[in-house]
Amino acid sequence: MHDLRTKKPVAPLIDVSPNNPCPFLRALVAEGFVDGHIAPLSTLSRTIGAASGKKGLSNIRVRIETSLVALVANGLSPWRLLKSWWSGAELDALRDGPLDKHGVGSRILDAHAHVHEDQIARLAEFGQECRDPAGGVERGLTASEITTFMHANFERAKGNRRWYDPLLMKGEWPVLLRILGKGEGKDRYLSVAEVRTLFVDRRLPERIVERIESLPQVAPGRRTLRVIGSAAAVVIALLVALTQFPDRVRAVLPDKLAQLLPPPLPDAPATKAAYWLDQNWSLEDRYWFHHVSQGTATFPVPYAWFAALEQPYLRLFSAPGLMKESAYLERFGFIPSPQTIHTDDTTLRRFGYASIFETTPAPASSGLWKTAVENVDGFPVGFARMTGVVDPATGRREDDKIGLTCAACHTGQLHYKGVAVRFDGGPAMTDLKKLELATGLSIAYTLYVPFRFKRFADRVLGRDASDADRSALKQKLAAIGKFLLDWQNTYDKTIAGKTTEDGKQQKDTEEGFGRLDALNRIGNQVFSQNLAINGLTGFEKNLHAQDAPVSYPPIWTVPWLKYAQYDASIEQPLIRNAGEALGVTALINMSPEYPADTLFRSSVEVQNLLWIESMLRGPDPFSQTPQRFGGLAAPKWPSQLFDDQAWKLKPDRVAKGRELYAEICVECHLGPVNDPVFDAQFPDKSFWSSPRWDRTGESPVLDPVQKKADDMGTDPAQANVLTMRTVQVPGFLGIDPTRDLTKWWECPDLQPTSTTEMSYALALMVTVDLVSRKWMDERHIPPAQQKKLWGDRKNCPNPSPAPRYRARPLNGAWATAPYLHNGSVPSLDWLLRPAAERPRKFCMGARDFDPEHVGFDVKGDETSCKNGQTLFSATDRDGNDIHGNSVAGHSFEGAAPYPKGIIGRALDKNEREALIEYLKTL
């Protein structure tokens, strides 16, 4: 490189490779300040640091940032990073590197290094006339105008943009403003004329040249120190980036490397007040439901170990927080919960336990359930400690476990202007996949990040623990970490070789906040991972991609429905609930290495599941006057919480909406559950006189309307899971669906099936049945009492044509956004429009509720999400449909007779507003 103190203007300018797309670097090369091929990181950092005009610590910061960017600019493989650190950045090989925006930027410079003057003119349109500090006026862009310009560039690049491109944009025009800008503070601007000179002439403004030329020459004796200093700066830059900006670093890394950093999480919404809505449960019942164990060990380490794990973040000078901290777990979408409800009123109000209704509190069901709950570590709603754990196979006493409860997925909340509204039985807004990833990383960091295992062992064993005990603890933790890593590799390898029902490559569909592929997850757990844990090999072939995620269904009213799941698959309540517990990782013996009479022994807390179902169900609704559901009631529209016109119900709209409901909705969803005005106005459509009620048994049951998925036009992926998926089971388990379901339940018309390869649906029904019967038999429950525990409803396949979906009553529907079974429609307003108009992309996680449109305020396609939010998208980057994510069906358009996928006539704006207003009242 030239001695910058004696550098003369280069004439003619040095040629610059078209594969160097950065205008500032192109000017540095053209004027001879840096080599056009390989520029050492120290040279780049010193030169750009000088160009910035910054001094002292600010200059050091610029140089560190420059070194970090230059280090990754050519690639992120370990070899590429090492080469960049040792030799420098290859400026003529930046095109198509990690920082190349591929046309998402300004488009002033194309891939052949041609300058497009029309794009410079477009840039100028975003600016204004600015006063030059040296005198005169010229066209320029301030920081806010540059932000608008970058946003417009991003919007222009629809179909060719990546979610992290906005992060890359921040390293372009804002940096030019910082280096080339004129003026100070909010008046600082980027001159369009200088931008044109930079792009067209490849020259820097004279004042920038003077800054660079003022750099002192590096004496030969100090070059070694400079190299060492540069290396140190790079290391520091990497450490700073990894510790302070892990989400930004993760965004530009390849998938394999990105998995080594924690998943990005949104900040928990600021909450100035919280309220649990009155739903006919006492405070004691609610808290018990939130933390009672269903016998699951969802997390792969014992309770005490999980409580001692640190969050998977790197810190330079302090230890990260703990995984168990509620404030951290709330960022995954969980709801905070007190350590106990036997505390002062101030604490209870802080957690939302303040009465807002002028009603008498519901009596507690403590006479029903006997299992006490605790939450001494202050975990959020949905976390439970399983005590008295016994290995199902050996009978050996185990450490306490930590698992998720029913409430983890079926407790909802919405936020509006700092107020949190919480309700039981509603869809959770959690992201369990991110929690799984964070837990696995936390274990890995504990094993491999310096000093972290010692802190972990101190918490688990105590500071005085012996080296032998610490070594044993590390071996156990390492074994768990290895199993998790091996299992993930097995899963990835297996799924890579499998196809979907339509012959395409299987791949996971992102679940994201508020969605979970529960059916495929249960199948993977019960018929693959459980068998592997029990020492059986070869059953990884039963794995299936998690490609049919659904929105968590609300569970109020569910005990009175013949079929609870979206796909109307399971009638028997205990089978439904115990199957869910197995899927959330209850312990189970499925090994041939132990006595046959221990097979299907499990940790499932059947009694707790029975109590939960009873609390949800309540008394016979037909024994009430007037008829009504007891148990857990649907949440009521909380207009009394907000002094906001958007929350006030409008009676004229409600009246009009009631008529529209009778015209459009009752065909599938039946009449409203609790609207005497509707029953008087439309007596022939009353919910309580519907012929779909079956009252022949001891308890009534409502057979909800079922529709073929094809007729509804909605995404069929979830309905296809139990219809098309098959599994293989070991012969020693003795599972014979035809024999067993006929013997136990007298199920009609069962076709003979193999005892080792069978329908996933039948295999699950029999397995869960055997687990439940084993629990009853080992407690010596008499046959008559067992029959009472089972109830009237059979564990038989649904005889209706599949694939299908069931329609449930719409009580509480206002609290269940996003809509359709797969959570593909953000609000009721969008649901009541033609399907083709619906957004195909929108963000979920930590966003405010929209009381006007009822759901989430989405104007159209959203492609850029706030940090940590997840993007629901119907299509991938190439425009191909994503399995399970169709936004079609249940459409309102045209006129009768309706083709498939259309269920009602087109509604105008006033009709939509009226129907939405009525649905708020249900």
mmCIF file of N, CA and C in Angstrom, residues 599-600 729-737 739-740 744 755-756 758 766 770:
data_model
loop_
_atom_site.group_PDB
_atom_site.id
_atom_site.type_symbol
_atom_site.label_atom_id
_atom_site.label_comp_id
_atom_site.label_asym_id
_atom_site.label_seq_id
_atom_site.Cartn_x
_atom_site.Cartn_y
_atom_site.Cartn_z
ATOM 1 N N LEU A 599 -45.076 -54.075 30.966
ATOM 2 C CA LEU A 599 -45.310 -53.368 29.714
ATOM 3 C C LEU A 599 -46.462 -52.383 29.861
ATOM 4 N N PHE A 600 -46.293 -51.216 29.291
ATOM 5 C CA PHE A 600 -47.282 -50.131 29.271
ATOM 6 C C PHE A 600 -47.482 -49.481 30.639
ATOM 7 N N VAL A 729 -44.779 -51.400 14.818
ATOM 8 C CA VAL A 729 -44.623 -51.595 16.258
ATOM 9 C C VAL A 729 -44.011 -52.972 16.509
ATOM 10 N N PRO A 730 -43.267 -53.131 17.590
ATOM 11 C CA PRO A 730 -42.676 -54.441 17.890
ATOM 12 C C PRO A 730 -43.758 -55.483 18.153
ATOM 13 N N GLY A 731 -43.539 -56.676 17.665
ATOM 14 C CA GLY A 731 -44.529 -57.728 17.841
ATOM 15 C C GLY A 731 -44.747 -58.108 19.284
ATOM 16 N N PHE A 732 -43.706 -57.999 20.135
ATOM 17 C CA PHE A 732 -43.853 -58.422 21.533
ATOM 18 C C PHE A 732 -44.842 -57.565 22.314
ATOM 19 N N LEU A 733 -45.178 -56.354 21.792
ATOM 20 C CA LEU A 733 -46.145 -55.512 22.485
ATOM 21 C C LEU A 733 -47.557 -56.097 22.393
ATOM 22 N N GLY A 734 -47.789 -56.964 21.422
ATOM 23 C CA GLY A 734 -49.084 -57.636 21.321
ATOM 24 C C GLY A 734 -50.231 -56.727 20.938
ATOM 25 N N ILE A 735 -49.939 -55.674 20.169
ATOM 26 C CA ILE A 735 -50.990 -54.740 19.762
ATOM 27 C C ILE A 735 -51.732 -55.301 18.561
ATOM 28 N N ASP A 736 -53.027 -55.494 18.711
ATOM 29 C CA ASP A 736 -53.883 -55.986 17.624
ATOM 30 C C ASP A 736 -55.153 -55.144 17.634
ATOM 31 N N PRO A 737 -55.192 -54.067 16.859
ATOM 32 C CA PRO A 737 -56.342 -53.151 16.925
ATOM 33 C C PRO A 737 -57.680 -53.822 16.680
ATOM 34 N N ARG A 739 -58.636 -56.953 17.171
ATOM 35 C CA ARG A 739 -59.003 -57.773 18.327
ATOM 36 C C ARG A 739 -59.315 -56.908 19.546
ATOM 37 N N ASP A 740 -58.395 -55.973 19.847
ATOM 38 C CA ASP A 740 -58.515 -55.237 21.105
ATOM 39 C C ASP A 740 -59.709 -54.294 21.120
ATOM 40 N N TRP A 744 -62.782 -54.689 23.715
ATOM 41 C CA TRP A 744 -63.000 -53.697 24.776
ATOM 42 C C TRP A 744 -64.225 -52.826 24.517
ATOM 43 N N THR A 755 -50.383 -56.949 12.937
ATOM 44 C CA THR A 755 -50.089 -56.637 14.337
ATOM 45 C C THR A 755 -48.725 -55.958 14.492
ATOM 46 N N THR A 756 -48.026 -55.725 13.383
ATOM 47 C CA THR A 756 -46.742 -55.021 13.459
ATOM 48 C C THR A 756 -46.692 -53.776 12.580
ATOM 49 N N MET A 758 -49.377 -50.879 10.985
ATOM 50 C CA MET A 758 -50.783 -50.512 11.081
ATOM 51 C C MET A 758 -50.959 -49.016 10.973
ATOM 52 N N VAL A 766 -54.916 -47.926 20.629
ATOM 53 C CA VAL A 766 -54.706 -49.132 21.432
ATOM 54 C C VAL A 766 -53.610 -48.910 22.468
ATOM 55 N N LEU A 770 -54.105 -49.278 26.465
ATOM 56 C CA LEU A 770 -53.346 -50.203 27.301
ATOM 57 C C LEU A 770 -52.679 -49.477 28.470
#
